[in-house]
Amino acid sequence: MSVFGQGSTANDDGTSIVARLSRAVSESGITNATKRVANDAAYVSKKLMKSTGKAAWLAGTTLLILVVPLIIEMDRDQQFNELQLQQQGLLGSRPPPK
């Protein structure tokens, strides 16, 4: 006897209500469509992550090859200008106008 006084929760074929409900949900069209959409989203996400990684690699190597040497050269030029101004200050001449 069950808690609610209605007897057993089993059907005539021996399956419980939970088992029948679970089977009905797992065999529904909505569940299949949801699984298909989830699989498609996972596939697209995987492809996007792979292509994003390739783009990051390309951007990183381009930065190292083109931008870093430019920054180093600009820093050297700035240091050279500061050295010239310092030497001109020691010699007593005025710095050239900018």
Short mmCIF file of C-alpha atoms in Angstrom, two decimals:
data_model
loop_
_atom_site.label_atom_id
_atom_site.label_comp_id
_atom_site.label_asym_id
_atom_site.label_seq_id
_atom_site.Cartn_x
_atom_site.Cartn_y
_atom_site.Cartn_z
CA MET A 1 0.00 0.00 0.00
CA SER A 2 1.37 3.42 -0.92
CA VAL A 3 1.48 6.50 1.21
CA PHE A 4 -1.58 7.95 -0.51
CA GLY A 5 -3.63 4.83 -0.01
CA GLN A 6 -4.04 4.03 -3.68
CA GLY A 7 -2.13 0.78 -3.70
CA SER A 8 0.90 0.10 -5.87
CA THR A 9 2.29 2.68 -8.31
CA ALA A 10 3.00 -0.03 -10.88
CA ASN A 11 0.97 -0.34 -14.05
CA ASP A 12 -0.57 -3.58 -15.33
CA ASP A 13 2.58 -4.25 -17.37
CA GLY A 14 4.81 -3.81 -14.29
CA THR A 15 6.31 -0.39 -15.08
CA SER A 16 6.13 2.43 -12.62
CA ILE A 17 4.83 5.92 -13.33
CA VAL A 18 8.35 7.34 -13.13
CA ALA A 19 9.62 4.81 -15.67
CA ARG A 20 6.76 5.53 -18.06
CA LEU A 21 7.23 9.28 -17.68
CA SER A 22 10.98 8.98 -18.19
CA ARG A 23 10.47 6.90 -21.34
CA ALA A 24 7.88 9.35 -22.69
CA VAL A 25 10.20 12.30 -22.16
CA SER A 26 13.26 10.59 -23.64
CA GLU A 27 11.33 9.49 -26.73
CA SER A 28 9.67 12.86 -27.38
CA GLY A 29 10.45 14.94 -30.43
CA ILE A 30 11.38 17.94 -28.32
CA THR A 31 14.07 15.95 -26.54
CA ASN A 32 15.51 14.72 -29.82
CA ALA A 33 15.49 18.23 -31.27
CA THR A 34 17.17 19.58 -28.13
CA LYS A 35 19.88 16.92 -28.34
CA ARG A 36 20.45 17.73 -32.01
CA VAL A 37 20.71 21.48 -31.30
CA ALA A 38 23.10 20.84 -28.39
CA ASN A 39 25.31 18.67 -30.61
CA ASP A 40 25.31 21.32 -33.35
CA ALA A 41 26.19 24.04 -30.84
CA ALA A 42 29.06 21.94 -29.46
CA TYR A 43 30.38 21.35 -33.00
CA VAL A 44 30.21 25.05 -33.89
CA SER A 45 31.84 26.01 -30.59
CA LYS A 46 34.68 23.57 -31.20
CA LYS A 47 35.28 24.96 -34.70
CA LEU A 48 35.11 28.54 -33.41
CA MET A 49 37.63 27.83 -30.66
CA LYS A 50 39.98 26.22 -33.15
CA SER A 51 39.78 29.14 -35.60
CA THR A 52 40.10 31.65 -32.74
CA GLY A 53 43.29 29.91 -31.64
CA LYS A 54 44.67 30.14 -35.16
CA ALA A 55 43.79 33.85 -35.32
CA ALA A 56 45.46 34.47 -31.95
CA TRP A 57 48.60 32.68 -33.12
CA LEU A 58 48.67 34.76 -36.31
CA ALA A 59 48.17 38.03 -34.41
CA GLY A 60 50.81 37.11 -31.84
CA THR A 61 53.49 36.21 -34.35
CA THR A 62 52.71 39.30 -36.44
CA LEU A 63 53.08 41.45 -33.33
CA LEU A 64 56.43 39.88 -32.52
CA ILE A 65 57.79 40.23 -36.04
CA LEU A 66 56.52 43.70 -36.97
CA VAL A 67 55.54 45.73 -33.93
CA VAL A 68 58.13 44.83 -31.30
CA PRO A 69 61.14 45.87 -33.45
CA LEU A 70 59.36 49.15 -34.22
CA ILE A 71 58.83 49.83 -30.52
CA ILE A 72 62.48 49.02 -29.78
CA GLU A 73 63.66 51.37 -32.53
CA MET A 74 61.42 54.19 -31.32
CA ASP A 75 62.78 53.73 -27.79
CA ARG A 76 66.38 53.87 -29.08
CA ASP A 77 65.61 57.06 -30.99
CA GLN A 78 64.09 58.64 -27.89
CA GLN A 79 67.12 57.69 -25.80
CA PHE A 80 69.46 59.11 -28.46
CA ASN A 81 67.55 62.41 -28.49
CA GLU A 82 67.71 62.61 -24.70
CA LEU A 83 71.47 61.92 -24.80
CA GLN A 84 71.99 64.70 -27.36
CA LEU A 85 70.03 67.14 -25.22
CA GLN A 86 72.09 66.16 -22.17
CA GLN A 87 75.39 66.60 -24.02
CA GLN A 88 74.33 69.96 -25.39
CA GLY A 89 73.38 71.03 -21.87
CA LEU A 90 76.84 70.07 -20.62
CA LEU A 91 78.54 71.98 -23.42
CA GLY A 92 76.47 75.09 -22.75
CA SER A 93 74.76 75.37 -26.12
CA ARG A 94 71.05 75.76 -26.53
CA PRO A 95 69.04 72.73 -27.72
CA PRO A 96 67.74 72.93 -31.29
CA PRO A 97 64.09 74.01 -31.65
CA LYS A 98 61.58 71.26 -32.16
#
